[in-house]
């Protein structure tokens, strides 16, 4: 019973969409049987960029936890928790800040990039600079060995490894393992307009969308713009509908709609109907679990409390050693 430990978190920054599900959550779910998994809602991280308007954090934290469970994360298999309910993360963040050179944080590529992208917000804050350090505390407080993340998070993981090593080096210990990125190859989910599915492009299918909304969103998708009349032939690669077929349809269906598009043998509506059927069967169990959980808010609360208490036991164990190592106990 010495399973390797996986940890990952997600910021509660709005609604979860199909891209998040296929790109991250499905992978988290599949890791549950092979690893000792810790998954959490990074609500403190949401404040690093959203501190000026915290009015949505509580709701999106709830919603993200709900979606974790609806996607298939199982509190009997994994430790599922809320970051701010395990305050030990903050203590480790503080202690790590003592040994972290400023230059390391300033050089993280996402630091300048995000500041430029979110120009309207004042991100010349200490908390924003320390974002990857808080993330490091999240990871190493559980002595996680594997961190499933998207490619965009790799620079953060790199600095986490450096900080873990620096701690070990300064205090002549091998207490913290090197956390390794688990970069899984998963298909990029394109959105309703063919660009990457993203909340900010307004091109997403959300887990919170009802079947009626999903149906309507797919029916309204654009296809190959050259295919104006039913009798025009099309190029499936130019159709955002086909991009989604690649993820949700069977190889046989995929081949058949591609052929139908190229020969004008199938109309765009019929092609979309096949996609709708497949997206529905993918989402149906998730819709069912969401409804179940929405009708039992106490269960959700219980899961958050129990999971966070469980996480805190491991986190506290780590902190006892860290305090000792840093001369505090
Ligand atoms: N920064 C991650 C995101 O934006 C969330 C996160 C916080 C995280 N702490 C983490 C991910 C620790 C992996 C490990 O989605």
Short mmCIF file of C-alpha atoms and ligand atoms in Angstrom, two decimals:
data_model
loop_
_atom_site.label_atom_id
_atom_site.label_comp_id
_atom_site.label_asym_id
_atom_site.label_seq_id
_atom_site.Cartn_x
_atom_site.Cartn_y
_atom_site.Cartn_z
CA UNK A 1 0.00 0.00 0.00
CA UNK A 2 2.72 2.43 -0.96
CA UNK A 3 1.04 4.25 -3.79
CA UNK A 4 2.73 7.29 -5.27
CA UNK A 5 1.12 10.57 -4.43
CA UNK A 6 -0.61 12.79 -6.93
CA UNK A 7 -1.72 16.33 -6.23
CA UNK A 8 -3.45 18.90 -8.35
CA UNK A 9 -5.62 21.94 -7.91
CA UNK A 10 -7.83 24.20 -9.96
CA UNK A 11 -8.78 27.80 -9.49
CA UNK A 12 -12.44 28.57 -8.96
CA UNK A 13 -12.55 31.12 -11.73
CA UNK A 14 -15.98 30.74 -13.19
CA UNK A 15 -17.72 27.83 -14.81
CA UNK A 16 -16.24 24.48 -15.77
CA UNK A 17 -16.53 23.61 -19.46
CA UNK A 18 -15.97 20.57 -21.67
CA UNK A 19 -12.38 21.63 -22.28
CA UNK A 20 -11.59 21.48 -18.56
CA UNK A 21 -13.28 18.11 -18.36
CA UNK A 22 -11.54 16.43 -21.27
CA UNK A 23 -8.27 18.26 -20.64
CA UNK A 24 -7.90 17.81 -16.90
CA UNK A 25 -10.68 16.33 -14.82
CA UNK A 26 -11.09 13.10 -16.81
CA UNK A 27 -7.38 12.53 -16.31
CA UNK A 28 -7.62 13.24 -12.57
CA UNK A 29 -10.44 10.73 -12.34
CA UNK A 30 -8.44 8.04 -14.10
CA UNK A 31 -5.47 8.52 -11.75
CA UNK A 32 -7.56 7.79 -8.67
CA UNK A 33 -7.08 4.01 -8.73
CA UNK A 34 -3.36 4.04 -9.35
CA UNK A 35 -2.22 6.84 -7.05
CA UNK A 36 -2.93 8.29 -3.64
CA UNK A 37 -4.60 11.44 -4.95
CA UNK A 38 -5.15 14.89 -3.45
CA UNK A 39 -7.35 17.29 -5.41
CA UNK A 40 -8.38 20.73 -4.29
CA UNK A 41 -10.11 23.98 -5.11
CA UNK A 42 -7.45 26.73 -5.09
CA UNK A 43 -9.58 29.54 -3.71
CA UNK A 44 -6.63 31.51 -2.36
CA UNK A 45 -5.11 31.44 -5.83
CA UNK A 46 -8.23 33.06 -7.19
CA UNK A 47 -7.51 36.04 -4.93
CA UNK A 48 -4.05 36.58 -6.39
CA UNK A 49 -5.63 38.12 -9.47
CA UNK A 50 -9.20 38.66 -8.27
CA UNK A 51 -8.65 40.27 -4.89
CA UNK A 52 -10.50 43.46 -5.81
CA UNK A 53 -13.80 41.69 -6.32
CA UNK A 54 -14.12 38.59 -4.17
CA UNK A 55 -17.91 38.47 -4.48
CA UNK A 56 -17.93 35.36 -6.68
CA UNK A 57 -15.33 33.25 -4.96
CA UNK A 58 -17.65 31.45 -2.60
CA UNK A 59 -20.07 30.54 -5.33
CA UNK A 60 -17.43 29.44 -7.79
CA UNK A 61 -15.69 27.41 -5.11
CA UNK A 62 -18.94 25.55 -4.49
CA UNK A 63 -19.53 25.11 -8.17
CA UNK A 64 -16.03 23.77 -8.80
CA UNK A 65 -16.31 21.28 -5.97
CA UNK A 66 -19.67 20.20 -7.36
CA UNK A 67 -18.10 19.70 -10.77
CA UNK A 68 -15.16 17.77 -9.32
CA UNK A 69 -17.63 15.28 -7.91
CA UNK A 70 -19.90 15.29 -10.95
CA UNK A 71 -16.90 14.55 -13.15
CA UNK A 72 -16.21 11.45 -11.07
CA UNK A 73 -13.72 12.43 -8.38
CA UNK A 74 -14.59 10.14 -5.52
CA UNK A 75 -14.10 11.17 -1.88
CA UNK A 76 -13.75 7.49 -0.95
CA UNK A 77 -10.73 7.16 -3.21
CA UNK A 78 -9.15 10.63 -3.18
CA UNK A 79 -8.70 13.43 -0.69
CA UNK A 80 -10.81 16.27 -2.04
CA UNK A 81 -10.58 19.61 -0.28
CA UNK A 82 -10.67 23.38 -0.30
CA UNK A 83 -7.30 25.15 -0.06
CA UNK A 84 -8.39 27.81 2.44
CA UNK A 85 -9.76 25.12 4.75
CA UNK A 86 -6.22 23.79 5.27
CA UNK A 87 -4.40 26.85 6.66
CA UNK A 88 -1.14 24.90 6.94
CA UNK A 89 -0.61 25.76 3.25
CA UNK A 90 -0.32 29.42 4.25
CA UNK A 91 2.17 28.67 7.00
CA UNK A 92 4.37 26.72 4.62
CA UNK A 93 4.04 29.49 2.04
CA UNK A 94 5.32 31.95 4.63
CA UNK A 95 8.23 29.76 5.69
CA UNK A 96 9.21 29.05 2.09
CA UNK A 97 9.16 32.78 1.40
CA UNK A 98 12.13 33.08 3.76
CA UNK A 99 14.32 30.97 1.47
CA UNK A 100 12.99 32.00 -1.94
CA UNK A 101 15.12 34.46 -3.92
CA UNK A 102 12.98 37.25 -5.38
CA UNK A 103 14.63 36.84 -8.76
CA UNK A 104 13.31 33.30 -9.10
CA UNK A 105 9.75 34.54 -8.79
CA UNK A 106 10.29 37.54 -11.04
CA UNK A 107 11.68 35.32 -13.76
CA UNK A 108 8.69 32.94 -13.94
CA UNK A 109 7.49 33.54 -17.52
CA UNK A 110 3.80 33.69 -16.58
CA UNK A 111 4.47 36.55 -14.16
CA UNK A 112 5.07 39.28 -16.74
CA UNK A 113 2.77 37.68 -19.29
CA UNK A 114 -0.24 37.62 -17.03
CA UNK A 115 0.44 41.14 -15.80
CA UNK A 116 0.38 42.27 -19.43
CA UNK A 117 -2.74 40.25 -20.25
CA UNK A 118 -4.66 41.55 -17.26
CA UNK A 119 -3.57 45.15 -17.68
CA UNK A 120 -6.78 46.47 -16.18
CA UNK A 121 -5.90 44.93 -12.81
CA UNK A 122 -3.13 46.09 -10.54
CA UNK A 123 -1.00 42.99 -10.23
CA UNK A 124 2.07 44.65 -8.79
CA UNK A 125 1.22 42.89 -5.54
CA UNK A 126 3.17 40.61 -3.28
CA UNK A 127 0.48 37.94 -3.49
CA UNK A 128 0.59 37.81 -7.26
CA UNK A 129 4.37 37.56 -7.33
CA UNK A 130 4.13 34.76 -4.78
CA UNK A 131 1.53 32.78 -6.74
CA UNK A 132 4.00 30.03 -7.75
CA UNK A 133 5.35 29.90 -4.22
CA UNK A 134 1.88 29.28 -2.80
CA UNK A 135 1.48 26.63 -5.45
CA UNK A 136 4.77 25.10 -4.30
CA UNK A 137 3.49 24.96 -0.74
CA UNK A 138 0.29 23.28 -2.02
CA UNK A 139 2.35 20.56 -3.63
CA UNK A 140 5.16 19.83 -1.24
CA UNK A 141 3.09 20.01 1.93
CA UNK A 142 1.72 16.62 0.82
CA UNK A 143 5.13 15.50 -0.42
CA UNK A 144 3.45 14.89 -3.76
CA UNK A 145 5.59 13.08 -6.31
CA UNK A 146 3.37 13.63 -9.34
CA UNK A 147 1.49 16.73 -10.40
CA UNK A 148 -0.86 16.38 -13.37
CA UNK A 149 -0.94 19.78 -15.03
CA UNK A 150 -1.33 21.34 -18.43
CA UNK A 151 1.65 22.58 -20.35
CA UNK A 152 0.91 26.16 -19.24
CA UNK A 153 1.66 25.19 -15.64
CA UNK A 154 5.06 23.61 -16.35
CA UNK A 155 7.09 26.76 -15.51
CA UNK A 156 5.37 26.83 -12.13
CA UNK A 157 6.26 23.25 -11.51
CA UNK A 158 9.86 23.93 -12.44
CA UNK A 159 10.16 26.57 -9.73
CA UNK A 160 8.46 24.24 -7.26
CA UNK A 161 11.16 21.68 -7.88
CA UNK A 162 13.85 24.31 -7.43
CA UNK A 163 12.40 25.51 -4.15
CA UNK A 164 12.01 21.96 -2.81
CA UNK A 165 15.66 21.33 -3.67
CA UNK A 166 16.78 24.60 -2.14
CA UNK A 167 15.02 23.72 1.11
CA UNK A 168 16.69 20.32 1.17
CA UNK A 169 20.04 21.88 0.35
CA UNK A 170 19.94 24.68 2.93
CA UNK A 171 18.78 22.44 5.76
CA UNK A 172 20.83 19.42 4.67
CA UNK A 173 17.88 17.10 4.46
CA UNK A 174 16.10 15.03 1.86
CA UNK A 175 12.73 15.72 3.37
CA UNK A 176 10.90 17.03 0.30
CA UNK A 177 10.74 14.84 -2.81
CA UNK A 178 11.05 16.45 -6.23
CA UNK A 179 7.56 16.93 -7.57
CA UNK A 180 7.34 15.71 -11.13
CA UNK A 181 4.94 17.03 -13.75
CA UNK A 182 2.53 14.49 -15.18
CA UNK A 183 2.05 15.97 -18.58
CA UNK A 184 -0.63 13.84 -20.14
CA UNK A 185 -1.35 14.02 -23.82
CA UNK A 186 -4.96 14.85 -24.23
CA UNK A 187 -6.84 16.25 -27.16
CA UNK A 188 -7.27 20.00 -27.20
CA UNK A 189 -10.96 20.72 -27.18
CA UNK A 190 -11.91 23.34 -29.67
CA UNK A 191 -14.80 25.64 -28.95
CA UNK A 192 -18.02 26.39 -30.79
CA UNK A 193 -16.15 28.71 -33.16
CA UNK A 194 -13.14 26.47 -33.78
CA UNK A 195 -10.78 28.38 -31.49
CA UNK A 196 -9.59 26.77 -28.25
CA UNK A 197 -12.54 26.31 -25.89
CA UNK A 198 -12.30 29.07 -23.33
CA UNK A 199 -14.51 31.05 -21.04
CA UNK A 200 -12.95 34.26 -22.32
CA UNK A 201 -13.81 33.50 -25.96
CA UNK A 202 -17.45 32.86 -25.09
CA UNK A 203 -17.32 29.66 -27.16
CA UNK A 204 -17.71 27.01 -24.48
CA UNK A 205 -20.14 24.28 -23.55
CA UNK A 206 -20.47 24.36 -19.77
CA UNK A 207 -21.25 21.49 -17.44
CA UNK A 208 -23.95 23.73 -16.04
CA UNK A 209 -25.62 24.05 -19.46
CA UNK A 210 -28.92 22.20 -19.72
CA UNK A 211 -29.44 19.66 -22.52
CA UNK A 212 -31.59 22.28 -24.30
CA UNK A 213 -28.76 24.80 -24.22
CA UNK A 214 -26.15 22.29 -25.39
CA UNK A 215 -28.47 21.26 -28.23
CA UNK A 216 -28.97 24.86 -29.27
CA UNK A 217 -25.27 25.76 -29.01
CA UNK A 218 -24.26 22.88 -31.28
CA UNK A 219 -27.04 23.56 -33.79
CA UNK A 220 -25.89 27.16 -34.07
CA UNK A 221 -22.25 26.25 -34.72
CA UNK A 222 -20.69 27.39 -37.95
CA UNK A 223 -19.39 24.74 -40.36
CA UNK A 224 -17.14 24.98 -43.39
CA UNK A 225 -18.06 28.48 -44.64
CA UNK A 226 -17.67 27.29 -48.25
CA UNK A 227 -20.57 24.89 -47.78
CA UNK A 228 -23.51 27.21 -48.35
CA UNK A 229 -26.06 24.92 -50.00
CA UNK A 230 -26.83 21.37 -48.98
CA UNK A 231 -25.40 20.21 -52.32
CA UNK A 232 -22.04 22.00 -51.89
CA UNK A 233 -19.19 19.76 -50.91
CA UNK A 234 -17.26 20.66 -47.76
CA UNK A 235 -13.88 20.28 -46.09
CA UNK A 236 -14.47 18.71 -42.67
CA UNK A 237 -11.18 20.07 -41.34
CA UNK A 238 -12.57 23.58 -41.77
CA UNK A 239 -15.62 22.81 -39.65
CA UNK A 240 -15.54 23.33 -35.87
CA UNK A 241 -18.22 20.63 -35.70
CA UNK A 242 -15.80 18.09 -37.08
CA UNK A 243 -13.17 19.13 -34.50
CA UNK A 244 -15.63 18.18 -31.77
CA UNK A 245 -16.55 14.93 -33.54
CA UNK A 246 -12.88 14.00 -33.21
CA UNK A 247 -13.25 14.00 -29.45
CA UNK A 248 -16.75 12.74 -28.85
CA UNK A 249 -17.59 10.43 -31.78
CA UNK A 250 -16.50 6.91 -32.61
CA UNK A 251 -13.89 6.33 -35.34
CA UNK A 252 -16.63 4.90 -37.58
CA UNK A 253 -18.85 7.94 -37.11
CA UNK A 254 -15.89 10.21 -37.67
CA UNK A 255 -15.03 8.54 -40.95
CA UNK A 256 -18.63 8.60 -42.05
CA UNK A 257 -19.25 12.32 -41.37
CA UNK A 258 -15.93 13.24 -43.00
CA UNK A 259 -16.85 11.27 -46.10
CA UNK A 260 -20.39 12.69 -46.07
CA UNK A 261 -19.06 16.24 -45.81
CA UNK A 262 -16.60 15.80 -48.68
CA UNK A 263 -19.21 14.24 -50.95
CA UNK A 264 -22.16 16.37 -49.82
CA UNK A 265 -23.74 13.07 -48.81
CA UNK A 266 -24.71 14.39 -45.39
CA UNK A 267 -26.18 17.76 -44.43
CA UNK A 268 -24.67 19.89 -41.67
CA UNK A 269 -27.74 19.45 -39.47
CA UNK A 270 -27.54 15.67 -39.63
CA UNK A 271 -23.84 15.84 -38.91
CA UNK A 272 -24.56 18.03 -35.88
CA UNK A 273 -27.26 15.65 -34.67
CA UNK A 274 -24.70 12.87 -34.40
CA UNK A 275 -22.43 15.15 -32.40
CA UNK A 276 -25.29 16.19 -30.14
CA UNK A 277 -26.13 12.55 -29.43
CA UNK A 278 -22.51 11.83 -28.47
CA UNK A 279 -21.98 14.93 -26.36
CA UNK A 280 -25.22 14.10 -24.57
CA UNK A 281 -24.12 10.57 -23.73
CA UNK A 282 -20.81 11.96 -22.45
CA UNK A 283 -22.53 14.57 -20.33
CA UNK A 284 -25.55 12.60 -19.12
CA UNK A 285 -23.91 10.92 -16.12
CA UNK A 286 -22.40 14.27 -15.19
CA UNK A 287 -25.74 16.06 -15.42
CA UNK A 288 -27.28 13.33 -13.27
CA UNK A 289 -24.63 13.64 -10.55
CA UNK A 290 -24.82 17.44 -10.64
CA UNK A 291 -28.54 17.38 -10.07
CA UNK A 292 -28.22 14.88 -7.28
CA UNK A 293 -25.62 17.01 -5.52
CA UNK A 294 -27.44 20.27 -6.06
CA UNK A 295 -30.43 18.78 -4.29
CA UNK A 296 -28.25 17.85 -1.31
CA UNK A 297 -26.12 20.90 -0.40
CA UNK A 298 -25.37 19.38 3.01
CA UNK A 299 -23.61 16.45 1.37
CA UNK A 300 -21.39 18.81 -0.56
CA UNK A 301 -20.55 20.72 2.61
CA UNK A 302 -19.79 17.48 4.43
CA UNK A 303 -17.47 16.29 1.69
CA UNK A 304 -15.58 19.60 1.78
CA UNK A 305 -15.22 19.50 5.56
CA UNK A 306 -14.23 15.84 5.81
CA UNK A 307 -11.83 16.07 2.88
CA UNK A 308 -10.18 19.18 4.27
CA UNK A 309 -9.83 17.61 7.71
CA UNK A 310 -8.21 14.59 6.13
CA UNK A 311 -5.84 16.76 4.11
CA UNK A 312 -4.97 18.78 7.21
CA UNK A 313 -3.73 15.66 9.02
CA UNK A 314 -1.07 15.04 6.35
CA UNK A 315 -0.31 18.75 6.03
CA UNK A 316 0.14 19.13 9.79
CA UNK A 317 2.48 16.15 9.89
CA UNK A 318 4.68 17.82 7.30
CA UNK A 319 4.56 21.12 9.15
CA UNK A 320 5.73 19.56 12.39
CA UNK A 321 8.90 18.44 10.68
CA UNK A 322 9.32 21.72 8.80
CA UNK A 323 8.95 23.74 12.00
CA UNK A 324 11.55 21.59 13.64
CA UNK A 325 13.93 21.88 10.70
CA UNK A 326 13.53 25.66 10.68
CA UNK A 327 14.17 25.96 14.40
CA UNK A 328 10.62 26.69 15.48
CA UNK A 329 9.40 23.75 17.51
N1 LIG B 1 -2.38 27.39 -10.59
C1 LIG B 1 -3.26 26.33 -10.91
C2 LIG B 1 -4.30 26.81 -11.95
O1 LIG B 1 -4.32 27.95 -12.28
C3 LIG B 1 -4.01 25.84 -9.71
C4 LIG B 1 -3.10 25.32 -8.65
C5 LIG B 1 -2.88 25.86 -7.44
C6 LIG B 1 -2.34 24.12 -8.70
N2 LIG B 1 -2.03 25.11 -6.70
C7 LIG B 1 -1.69 24.03 -7.46
C8 LIG B 1 -2.14 23.13 -9.66
C9 LIG B 1 -0.84 22.97 -7.17
C10 LIG B 1 -1.28 22.08 -9.39
C11 LIG B 1 -0.63 22.00 -8.13
O2 LIG B 1 -5.09 26.02 -12.42
#
